[in-house]
Tab-separated table of C-alpha atoms in Angstrom:
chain	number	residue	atom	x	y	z
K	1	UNK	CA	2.350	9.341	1.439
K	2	UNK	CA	3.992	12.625	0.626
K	3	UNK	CA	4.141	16.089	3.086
K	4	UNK	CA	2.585	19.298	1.952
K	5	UNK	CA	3.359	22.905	2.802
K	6	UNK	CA	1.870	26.269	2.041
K	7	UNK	CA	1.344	29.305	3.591
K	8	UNK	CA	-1.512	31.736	3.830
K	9	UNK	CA	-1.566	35.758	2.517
K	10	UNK	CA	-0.640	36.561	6.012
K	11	UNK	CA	2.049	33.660	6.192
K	12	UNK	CA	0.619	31.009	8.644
K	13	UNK	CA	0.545	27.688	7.750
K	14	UNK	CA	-1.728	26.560	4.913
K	15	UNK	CA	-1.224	22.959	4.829
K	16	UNK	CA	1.887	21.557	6.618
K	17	UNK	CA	3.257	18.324	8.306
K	18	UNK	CA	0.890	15.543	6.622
K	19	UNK	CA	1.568	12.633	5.022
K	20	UNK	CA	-0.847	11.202	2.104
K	21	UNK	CA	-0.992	7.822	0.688
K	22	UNK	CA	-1.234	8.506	-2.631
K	23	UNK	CA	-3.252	5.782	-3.883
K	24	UNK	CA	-6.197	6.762	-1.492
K	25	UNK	CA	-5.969	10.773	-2.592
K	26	UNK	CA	-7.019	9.320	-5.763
K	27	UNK	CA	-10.154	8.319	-3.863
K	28	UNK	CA	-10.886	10.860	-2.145
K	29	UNK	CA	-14.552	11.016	-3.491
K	30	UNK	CA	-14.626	8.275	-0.525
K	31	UNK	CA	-12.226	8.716	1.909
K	32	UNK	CA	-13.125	12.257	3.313
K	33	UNK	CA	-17.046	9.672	3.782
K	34	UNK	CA	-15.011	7.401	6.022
K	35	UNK	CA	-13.523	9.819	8.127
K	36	UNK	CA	-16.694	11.854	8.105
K	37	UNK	CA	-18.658	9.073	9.767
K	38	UNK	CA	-16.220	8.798	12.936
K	39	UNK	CA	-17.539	12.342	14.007
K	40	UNK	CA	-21.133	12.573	12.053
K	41	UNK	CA	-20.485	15.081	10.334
K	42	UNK	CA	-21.534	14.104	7.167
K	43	UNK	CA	-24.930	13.247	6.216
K	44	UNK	CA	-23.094	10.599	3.957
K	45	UNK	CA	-21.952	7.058	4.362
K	46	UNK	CA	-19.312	4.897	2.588
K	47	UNK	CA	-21.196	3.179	-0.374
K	48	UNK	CA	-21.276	-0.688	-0.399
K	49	UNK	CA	-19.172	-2.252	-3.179
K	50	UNK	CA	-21.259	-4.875	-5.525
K	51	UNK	CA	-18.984	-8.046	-4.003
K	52	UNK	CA	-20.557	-11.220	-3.024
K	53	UNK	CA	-18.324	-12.722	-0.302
K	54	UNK	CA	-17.006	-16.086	-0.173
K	55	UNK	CA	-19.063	-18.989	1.160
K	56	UNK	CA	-19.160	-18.650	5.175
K	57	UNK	CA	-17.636	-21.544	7.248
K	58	UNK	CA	-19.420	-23.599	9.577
K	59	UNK	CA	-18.380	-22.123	13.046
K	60	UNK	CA	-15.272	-19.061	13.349
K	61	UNK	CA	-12.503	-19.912	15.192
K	62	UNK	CA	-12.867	-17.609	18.233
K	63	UNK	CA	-10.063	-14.898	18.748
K	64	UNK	CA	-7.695	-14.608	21.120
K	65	UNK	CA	-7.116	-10.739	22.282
K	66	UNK	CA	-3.438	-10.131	22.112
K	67	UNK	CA	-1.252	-7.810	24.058
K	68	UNK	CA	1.719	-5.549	22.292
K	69	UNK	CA	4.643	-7.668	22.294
K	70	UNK	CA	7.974	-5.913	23.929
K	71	UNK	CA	9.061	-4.038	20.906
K	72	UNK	CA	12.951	-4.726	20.091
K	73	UNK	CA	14.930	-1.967	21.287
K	74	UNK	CA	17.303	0.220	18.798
K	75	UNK	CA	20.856	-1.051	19.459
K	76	UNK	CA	22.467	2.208	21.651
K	77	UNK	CA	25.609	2.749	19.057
K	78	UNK	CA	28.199	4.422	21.855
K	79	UNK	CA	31.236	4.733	19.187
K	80	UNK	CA	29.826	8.577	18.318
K	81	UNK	CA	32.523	10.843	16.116
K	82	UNK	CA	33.013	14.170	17.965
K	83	UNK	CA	30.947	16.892	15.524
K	84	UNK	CA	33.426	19.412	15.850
K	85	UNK	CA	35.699	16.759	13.657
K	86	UNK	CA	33.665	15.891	11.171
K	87	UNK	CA	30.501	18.594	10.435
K	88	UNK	CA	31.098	20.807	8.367
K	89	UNK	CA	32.580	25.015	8.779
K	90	UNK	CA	29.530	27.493	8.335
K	91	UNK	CA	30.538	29.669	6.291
K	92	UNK	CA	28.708	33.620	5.547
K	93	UNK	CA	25.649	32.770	4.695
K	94	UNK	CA	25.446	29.403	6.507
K	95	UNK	CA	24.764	28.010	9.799
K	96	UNK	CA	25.469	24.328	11.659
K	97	UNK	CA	22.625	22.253	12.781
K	98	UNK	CA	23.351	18.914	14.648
K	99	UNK	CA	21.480	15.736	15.305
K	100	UNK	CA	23.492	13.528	17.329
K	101	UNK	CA	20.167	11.973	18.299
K	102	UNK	CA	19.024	11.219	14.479
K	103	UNK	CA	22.599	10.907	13.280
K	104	UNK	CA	23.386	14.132	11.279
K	105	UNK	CA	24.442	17.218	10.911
K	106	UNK	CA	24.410	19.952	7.445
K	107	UNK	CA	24.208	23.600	6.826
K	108	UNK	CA	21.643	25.517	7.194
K	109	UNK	CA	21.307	28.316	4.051
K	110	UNK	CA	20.118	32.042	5.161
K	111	UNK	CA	16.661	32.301	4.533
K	112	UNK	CA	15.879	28.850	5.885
K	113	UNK	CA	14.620	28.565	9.251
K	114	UNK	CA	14.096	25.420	11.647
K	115	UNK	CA	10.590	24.668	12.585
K	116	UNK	CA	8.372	21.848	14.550
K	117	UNK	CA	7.406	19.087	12.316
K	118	UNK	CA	3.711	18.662	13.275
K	119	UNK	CA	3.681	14.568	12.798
K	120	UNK	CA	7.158	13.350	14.048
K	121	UNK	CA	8.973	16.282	15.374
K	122	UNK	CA	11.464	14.188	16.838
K	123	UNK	CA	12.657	12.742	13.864
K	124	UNK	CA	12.018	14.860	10.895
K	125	UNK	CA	14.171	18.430	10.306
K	126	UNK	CA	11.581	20.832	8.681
K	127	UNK	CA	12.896	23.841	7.127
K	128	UNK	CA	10.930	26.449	5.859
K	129	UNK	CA	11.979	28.657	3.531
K	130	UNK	CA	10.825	31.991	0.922
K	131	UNK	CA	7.465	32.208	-0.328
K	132	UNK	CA	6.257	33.245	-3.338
K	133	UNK	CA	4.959	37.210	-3.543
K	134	UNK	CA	1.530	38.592	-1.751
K	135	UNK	CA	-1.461	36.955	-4.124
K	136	UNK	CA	-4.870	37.789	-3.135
K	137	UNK	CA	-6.302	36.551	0.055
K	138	UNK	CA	-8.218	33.669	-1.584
K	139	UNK	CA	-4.887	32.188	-3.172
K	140	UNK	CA	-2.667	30.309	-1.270
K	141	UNK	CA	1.195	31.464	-1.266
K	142	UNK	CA	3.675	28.696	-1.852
K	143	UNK	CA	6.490	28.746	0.403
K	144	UNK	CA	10.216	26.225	-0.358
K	145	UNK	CA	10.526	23.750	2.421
K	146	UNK	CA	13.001	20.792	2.977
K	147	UNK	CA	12.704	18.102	5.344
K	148	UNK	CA	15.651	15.452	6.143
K	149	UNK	CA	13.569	12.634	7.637
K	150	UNK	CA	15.703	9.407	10.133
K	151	UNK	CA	13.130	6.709	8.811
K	152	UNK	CA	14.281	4.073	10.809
K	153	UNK	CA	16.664	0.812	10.562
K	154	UNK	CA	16.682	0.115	6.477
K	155	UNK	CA	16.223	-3.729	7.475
K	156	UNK	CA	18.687	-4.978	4.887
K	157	UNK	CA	17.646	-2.419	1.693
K	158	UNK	CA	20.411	-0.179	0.347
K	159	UNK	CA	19.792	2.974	-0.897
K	160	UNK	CA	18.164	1.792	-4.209
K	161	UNK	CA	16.053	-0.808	-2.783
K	162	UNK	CA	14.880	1.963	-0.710
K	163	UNK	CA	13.937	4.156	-3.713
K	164	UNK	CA	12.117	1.517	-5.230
K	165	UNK	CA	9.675	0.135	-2.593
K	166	UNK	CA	9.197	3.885	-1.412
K	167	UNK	CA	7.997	4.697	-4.272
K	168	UNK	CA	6.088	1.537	-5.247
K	169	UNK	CA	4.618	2.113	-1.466
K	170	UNK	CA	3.433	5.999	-1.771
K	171	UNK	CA	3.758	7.206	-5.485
K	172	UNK	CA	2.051	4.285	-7.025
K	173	UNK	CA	1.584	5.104	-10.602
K	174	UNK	CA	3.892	8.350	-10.504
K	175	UNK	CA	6.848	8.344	-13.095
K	176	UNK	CA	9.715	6.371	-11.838
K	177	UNK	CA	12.276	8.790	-12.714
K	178	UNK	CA	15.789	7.983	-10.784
K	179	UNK	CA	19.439	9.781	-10.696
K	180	UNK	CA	22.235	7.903	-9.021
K	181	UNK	CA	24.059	10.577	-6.955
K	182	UNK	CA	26.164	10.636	-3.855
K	183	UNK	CA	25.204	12.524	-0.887
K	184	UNK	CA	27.195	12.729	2.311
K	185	UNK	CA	29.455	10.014	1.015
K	186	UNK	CA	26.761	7.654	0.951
K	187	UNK	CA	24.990	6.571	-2.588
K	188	UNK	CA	22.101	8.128	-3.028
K	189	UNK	CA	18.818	8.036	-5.269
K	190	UNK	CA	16.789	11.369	-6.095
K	191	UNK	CA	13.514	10.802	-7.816
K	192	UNK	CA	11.969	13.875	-9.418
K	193	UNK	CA	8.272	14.747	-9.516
K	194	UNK	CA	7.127	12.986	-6.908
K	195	UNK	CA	3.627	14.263	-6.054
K	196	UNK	CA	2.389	16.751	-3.205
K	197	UNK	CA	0.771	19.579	-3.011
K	198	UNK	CA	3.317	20.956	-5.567
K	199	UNK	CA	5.960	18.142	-6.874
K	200	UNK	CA	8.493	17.035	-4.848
K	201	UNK	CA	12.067	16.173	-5.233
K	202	UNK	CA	12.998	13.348	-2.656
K	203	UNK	CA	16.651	11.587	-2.114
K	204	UNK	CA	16.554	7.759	-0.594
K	205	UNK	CA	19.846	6.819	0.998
K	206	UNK	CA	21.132	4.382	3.959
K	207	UNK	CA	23.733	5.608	6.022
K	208	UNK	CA	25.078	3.213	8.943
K	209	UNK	CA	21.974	0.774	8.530
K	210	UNK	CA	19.484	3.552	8.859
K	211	UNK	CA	16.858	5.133	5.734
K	212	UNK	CA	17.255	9.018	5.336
K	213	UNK	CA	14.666	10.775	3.038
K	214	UNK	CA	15.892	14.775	1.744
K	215	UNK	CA	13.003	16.225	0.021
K	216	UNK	CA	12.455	19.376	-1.767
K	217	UNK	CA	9.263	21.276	-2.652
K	218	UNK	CA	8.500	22.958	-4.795
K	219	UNK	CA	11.323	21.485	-7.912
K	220	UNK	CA	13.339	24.544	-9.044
K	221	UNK	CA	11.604	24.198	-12.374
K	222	UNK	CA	8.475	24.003	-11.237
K	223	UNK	CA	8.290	27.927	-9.714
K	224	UNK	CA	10.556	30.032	-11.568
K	225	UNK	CA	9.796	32.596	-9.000
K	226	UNK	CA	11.190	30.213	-6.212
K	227	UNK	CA	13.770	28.475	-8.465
K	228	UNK	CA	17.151	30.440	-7.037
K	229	UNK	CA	15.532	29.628	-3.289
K	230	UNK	CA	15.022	25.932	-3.841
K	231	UNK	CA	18.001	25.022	-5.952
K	232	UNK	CA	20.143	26.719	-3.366
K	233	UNK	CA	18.188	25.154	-0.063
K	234	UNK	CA	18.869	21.686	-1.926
K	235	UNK	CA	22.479	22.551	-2.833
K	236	UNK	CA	23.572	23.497	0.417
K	237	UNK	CA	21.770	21.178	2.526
K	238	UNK	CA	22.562	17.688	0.333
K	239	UNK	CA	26.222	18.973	-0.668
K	240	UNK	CA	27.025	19.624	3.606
K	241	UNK	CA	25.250	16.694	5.169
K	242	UNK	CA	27.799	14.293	6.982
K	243	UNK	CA	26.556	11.032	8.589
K	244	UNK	CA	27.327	9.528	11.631
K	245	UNK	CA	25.588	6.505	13.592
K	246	UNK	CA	22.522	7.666	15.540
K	247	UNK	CA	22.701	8.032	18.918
K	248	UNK	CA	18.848	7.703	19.648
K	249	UNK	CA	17.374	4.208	21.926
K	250	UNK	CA	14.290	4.498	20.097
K	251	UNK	CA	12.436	1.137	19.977
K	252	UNK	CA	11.453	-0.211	16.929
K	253	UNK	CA	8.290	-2.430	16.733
K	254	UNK	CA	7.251	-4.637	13.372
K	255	UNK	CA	4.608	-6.650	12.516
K	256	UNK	CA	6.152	-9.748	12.883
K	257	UNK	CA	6.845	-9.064	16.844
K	258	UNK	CA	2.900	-8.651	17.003
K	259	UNK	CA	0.547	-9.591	14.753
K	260	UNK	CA	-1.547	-12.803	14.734
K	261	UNK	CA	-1.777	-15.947	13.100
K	262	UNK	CA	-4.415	-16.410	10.192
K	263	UNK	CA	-6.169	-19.537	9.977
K	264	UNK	CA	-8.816	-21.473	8.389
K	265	UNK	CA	-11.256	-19.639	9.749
K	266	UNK	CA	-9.395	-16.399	10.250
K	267	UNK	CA	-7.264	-14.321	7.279
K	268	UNK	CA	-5.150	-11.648	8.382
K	269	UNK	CA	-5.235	-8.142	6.955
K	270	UNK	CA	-1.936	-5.692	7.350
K	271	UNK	CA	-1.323	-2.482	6.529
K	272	UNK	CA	2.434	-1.999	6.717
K	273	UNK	CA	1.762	2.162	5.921
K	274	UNK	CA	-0.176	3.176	8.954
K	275	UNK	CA	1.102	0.281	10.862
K	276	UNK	CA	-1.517	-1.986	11.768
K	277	UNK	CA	-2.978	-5.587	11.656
K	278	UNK	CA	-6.188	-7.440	12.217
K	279	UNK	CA	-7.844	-10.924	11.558
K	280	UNK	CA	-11.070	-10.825	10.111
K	281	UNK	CA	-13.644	-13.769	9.145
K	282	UNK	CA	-12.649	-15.646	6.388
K	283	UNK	CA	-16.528	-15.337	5.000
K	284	UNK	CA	-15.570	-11.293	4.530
K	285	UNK	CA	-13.383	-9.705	2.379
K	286	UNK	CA	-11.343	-6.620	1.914
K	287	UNK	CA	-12.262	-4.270	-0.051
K	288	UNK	CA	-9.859	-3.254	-2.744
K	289	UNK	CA	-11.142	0.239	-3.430
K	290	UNK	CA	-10.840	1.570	0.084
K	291	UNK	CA	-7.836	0.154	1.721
K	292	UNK	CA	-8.835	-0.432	5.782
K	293	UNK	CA	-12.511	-1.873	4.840
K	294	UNK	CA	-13.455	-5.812	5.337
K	295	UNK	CA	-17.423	-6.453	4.332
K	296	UNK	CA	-19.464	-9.391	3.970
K	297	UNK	CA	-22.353	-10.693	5.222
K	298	UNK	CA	-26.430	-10.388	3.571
K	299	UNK	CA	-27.327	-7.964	1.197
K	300	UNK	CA	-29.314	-5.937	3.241
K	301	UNK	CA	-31.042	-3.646	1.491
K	302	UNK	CA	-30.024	-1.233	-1.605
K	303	UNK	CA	-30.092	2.699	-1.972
K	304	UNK	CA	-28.723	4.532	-4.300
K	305	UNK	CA	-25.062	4.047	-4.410
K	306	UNK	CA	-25.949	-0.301	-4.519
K	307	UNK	CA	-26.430	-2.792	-2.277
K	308	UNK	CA	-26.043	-2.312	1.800
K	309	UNK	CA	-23.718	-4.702	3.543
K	310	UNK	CA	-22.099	-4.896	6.558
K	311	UNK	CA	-18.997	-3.857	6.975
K	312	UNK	CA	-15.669	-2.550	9.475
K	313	UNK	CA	-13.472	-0.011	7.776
K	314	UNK	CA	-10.167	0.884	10.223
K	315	UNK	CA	-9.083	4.573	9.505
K	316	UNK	CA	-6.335	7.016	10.859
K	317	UNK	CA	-7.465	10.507	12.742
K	318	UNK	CA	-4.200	12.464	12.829
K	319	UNK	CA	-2.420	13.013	15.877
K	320	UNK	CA	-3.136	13.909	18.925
K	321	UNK	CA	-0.203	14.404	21.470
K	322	UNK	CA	-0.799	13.639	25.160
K	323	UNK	CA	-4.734	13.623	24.437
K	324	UNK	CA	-7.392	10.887	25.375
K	325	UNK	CA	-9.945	9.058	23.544
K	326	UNK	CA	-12.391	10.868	24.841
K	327	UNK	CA	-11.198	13.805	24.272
K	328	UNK	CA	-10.323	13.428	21.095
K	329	UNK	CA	-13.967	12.529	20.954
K	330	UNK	CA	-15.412	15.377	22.936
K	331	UNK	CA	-15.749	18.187	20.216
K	332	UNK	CA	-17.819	15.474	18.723
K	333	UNK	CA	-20.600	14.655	21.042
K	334	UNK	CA	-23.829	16.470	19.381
K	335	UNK	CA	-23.657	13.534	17.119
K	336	UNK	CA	-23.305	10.482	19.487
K	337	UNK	CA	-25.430	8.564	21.875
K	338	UNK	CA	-23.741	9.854	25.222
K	339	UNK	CA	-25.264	6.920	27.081
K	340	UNK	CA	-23.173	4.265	24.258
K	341	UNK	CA	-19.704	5.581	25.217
K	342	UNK	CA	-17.339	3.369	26.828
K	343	UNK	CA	-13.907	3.486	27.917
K	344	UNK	CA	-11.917	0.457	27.129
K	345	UNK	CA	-8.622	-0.973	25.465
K	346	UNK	CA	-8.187	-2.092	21.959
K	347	UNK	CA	-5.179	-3.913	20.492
K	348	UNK	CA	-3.823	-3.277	24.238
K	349	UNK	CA	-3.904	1.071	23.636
K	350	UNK	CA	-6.404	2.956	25.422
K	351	UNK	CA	-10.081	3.639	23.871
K	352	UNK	CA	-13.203	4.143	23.423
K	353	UNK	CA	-16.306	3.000	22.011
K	354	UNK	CA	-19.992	4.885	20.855
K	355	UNK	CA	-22.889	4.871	18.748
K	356	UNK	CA	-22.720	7.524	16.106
K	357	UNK	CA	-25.704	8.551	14.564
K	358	UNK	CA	-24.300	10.918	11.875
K	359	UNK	CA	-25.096	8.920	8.482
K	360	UNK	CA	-28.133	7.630	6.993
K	361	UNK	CA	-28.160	4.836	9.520
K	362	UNK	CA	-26.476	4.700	12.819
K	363	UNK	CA	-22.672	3.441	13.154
K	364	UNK	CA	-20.708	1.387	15.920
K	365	UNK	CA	-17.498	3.161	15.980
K	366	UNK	CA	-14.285	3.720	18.153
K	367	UNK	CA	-10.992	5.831	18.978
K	368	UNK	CA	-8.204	3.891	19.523
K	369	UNK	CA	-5.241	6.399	21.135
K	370	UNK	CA	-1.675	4.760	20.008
K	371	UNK	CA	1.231	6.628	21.187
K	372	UNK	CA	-0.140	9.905	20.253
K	373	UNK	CA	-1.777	8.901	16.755
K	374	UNK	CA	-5.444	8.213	16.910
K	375	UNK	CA	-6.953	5.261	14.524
K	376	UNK	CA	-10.789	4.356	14.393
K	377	UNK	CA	-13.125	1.887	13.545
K	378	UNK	CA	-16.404	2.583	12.075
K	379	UNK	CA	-18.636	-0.463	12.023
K	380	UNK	CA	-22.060	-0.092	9.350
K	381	UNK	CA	-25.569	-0.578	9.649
K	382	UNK	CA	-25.683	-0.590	13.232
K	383	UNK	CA	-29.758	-0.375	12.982
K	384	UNK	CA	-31.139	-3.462	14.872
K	385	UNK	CA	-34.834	-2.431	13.814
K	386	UNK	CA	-34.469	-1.156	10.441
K	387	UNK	CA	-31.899	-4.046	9.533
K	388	UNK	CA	-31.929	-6.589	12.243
K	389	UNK	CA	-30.182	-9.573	9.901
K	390	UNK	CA	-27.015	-7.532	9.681
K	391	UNK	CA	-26.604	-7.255	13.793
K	392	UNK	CA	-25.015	-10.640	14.224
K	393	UNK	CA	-22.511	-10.552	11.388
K	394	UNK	CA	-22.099	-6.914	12.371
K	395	UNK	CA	-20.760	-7.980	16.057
K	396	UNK	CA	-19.365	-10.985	14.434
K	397	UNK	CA	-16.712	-8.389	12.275
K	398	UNK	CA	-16.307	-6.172	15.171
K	399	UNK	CA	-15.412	-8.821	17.697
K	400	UNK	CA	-12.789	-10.371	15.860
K	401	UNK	CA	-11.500	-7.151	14.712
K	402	UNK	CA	-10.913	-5.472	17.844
K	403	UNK	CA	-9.928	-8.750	19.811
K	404	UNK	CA	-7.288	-9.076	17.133
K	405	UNK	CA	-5.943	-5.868	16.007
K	406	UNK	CA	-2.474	-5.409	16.831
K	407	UNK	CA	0.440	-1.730	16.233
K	408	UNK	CA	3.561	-1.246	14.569
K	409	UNK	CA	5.628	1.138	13.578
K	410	UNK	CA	4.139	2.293	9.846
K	411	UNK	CA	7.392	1.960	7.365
K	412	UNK	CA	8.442	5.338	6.300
């Protein structure tokens, strides 16, 4: 996943504080589908692959709903150096910016300023600095920005190992192209052209058992207009940056605290990226193409796109800070059977459930609110009378999906 950031003619915001998987922006002919059908918005649907799943097993184990496990607190690291001894002078030009919190502190060039990361403001330091000259109003004006993401304990990877399965994680198929450097006294890898909106530069280091991520966009070479900007944003910030252990009590939760046990009847799907995990019937299968969708059961039909099948795809919705399911869902209701929505609890996080009748055939479908960031679940054909043998291994999926689904932090 990489961050984008642009601005408008009149300077607001074009694109800023989201994270892409790579891999699925190469698919994007079918993401935008799955997202579409939470809300109905689309008169599309997410076409059935051509897979014949594996033979179906006499009788499912039933599943057990789980509750979150206690997540394993952050050890509280009291032995804190006193800034003032170890940050570094501003000097003209320059001013200090602490994190005692997130474990750092740097300089800050002029022409930089501080603003609110829109996904994890209270770990990420997102500076924003010159754009490019006025363009017309149907161009979009690139602006410099930097972040310096805390990414959490680094779980036994050093700075290297860090580069590597970042990159194998959210620039799959990108050029692996690596410079050893040191950066606050700490070895450090920067990979160049990393993609976003325009390429990135990123540097992967651990500092006192903790993953730090600089990036850069656009690359100095990239924008010769912008080149001076972001080669001095880069050379100030990495060449002042002193580390010190992190003073935050964040609690950390992984997927080995709380997801469940495949078995014969049961395999387990996990998604270490958005941070989730679910059992699904071991007569359905992922589907490789769209990461997030298990399918199986009958052919039930075919349309244009191939054959209809049943199928749960899990999806992330952004986030929504101190909202509800419902009203995350509420903008949304032209397109759902009021009468089908539900409050409940999924994977032990508040929800809700509806029928969405948006696509060519009516969906089950839910929010699921976790800590801020919404997730969904859209379950297809949910048409008892146009395709009635689809209905049991529809609830089938859905049962053991949301009875089994389980949160963790994603790995950044």
């Amino acid at each position: 996943r990489v961050k984008i950031q642009a601005t408008s003619a009149h300077g607001a915001h074009y694109a800023k504080g989201d994270y892409i998987n790579m891999t699925q922006l190469r698919r994007l002919g079918w993401l935008p589908l799955i997202a579409t059908l939470l809300v109905a918005t689309s008169a599309c649907s997410i076409l059935a692959a051509r897979t014949q799943p594996a033979p179906a097993p006499s009788e499912p184990a039933p599943v057990e709903t789980q509750e979150p496990a206690e997540p394993t607190p952050a050890p509280i690291k009291t032995e804190l150096p006193d800034p003032e001894d170890i940050c570094p002078s501003p000097e003209e030009g320059t001013t200090l910016y602490v994190s005692k919190e997130n474990g750092f502190c740097l300089l800050i060039p002029t022409g930089f300023s501080v603003e609110i990361d829109s996904q994890r403001p209270d770990e990420v330091l997102y500076l924003l600095g010159p754009r490019e000259s006025d363009k017309p109003k149907t161009q979009e004006e690139i602006s410099v920005w930097m972040t310096v993401a805390y990414n959490g304990p680094a779980d036994g990877l050093d700075s290297a190992g860090y580069a590597q399965k970042w990159h194998k994680l959210f620039a799959e198929g990108a050029p692996y192209e690596e410079q050893q450097v040191t950066i606050g006294g700490q070895p450090a890898v920067v990979l160049s052209n990393l993609p976003a909106y325009t390429t990135k530069r990123g540097a992967f280091l651990v500092a006192h058992e903790t993953k730090y991520q600089i990036t850069l966009s656009p690359q100095p070479e990239d924008m010769p207009e912008l080149a001076e900007a972001a080669s001095r944003g880069w050379d100030v910030v990495t060449g002042s940056i002193v580390f010190f252990p992190p003073q935050n009590q964040r609690e950390v939760r992984r997927p080995e605290q709380v997801c469940p046990t495949e078995s014969a009847d049961m395999r387990l799907y996990r998604d270490d990226l958005n941070g989730y995990c679910l059992l699904y019937p071991a007569d359905f299968a992922p589907v490789p193409e769209f990461p997030g969708m298990i399918k199986g059961g009958p052919v039930l039909g075919e349309w244009e796109a191939g054959e209809i099948r049943t199928y749960v795809a899990v999806g992330t919705y952004g986030y929504y800070q101190n909202q509800t399911p419902r009203q995350v869902l509420e903008p949304r209701l032209e397109f759902i059977d009021a009468a089908s929505i539900q409050d409940t609890s999924i994977g032990g996080y508040p929800a809700v459930t509806f029928r969405s009748f948006g696509g060519p055939w009516p969906s089950r479908q839910a929010i699921i609110m976790v800590n801020g960031d919404a997730f969904t679940l859209v379950g297809e054909p949910w048409d008892p009378e146009k395709y009635p043998d689809g209905i049991s291994h529809l609830d089938r999926l859905w049962d053991a999906i949301t009875g089994s689904i389980a949160f963790f932090d994603p790995w950044r």
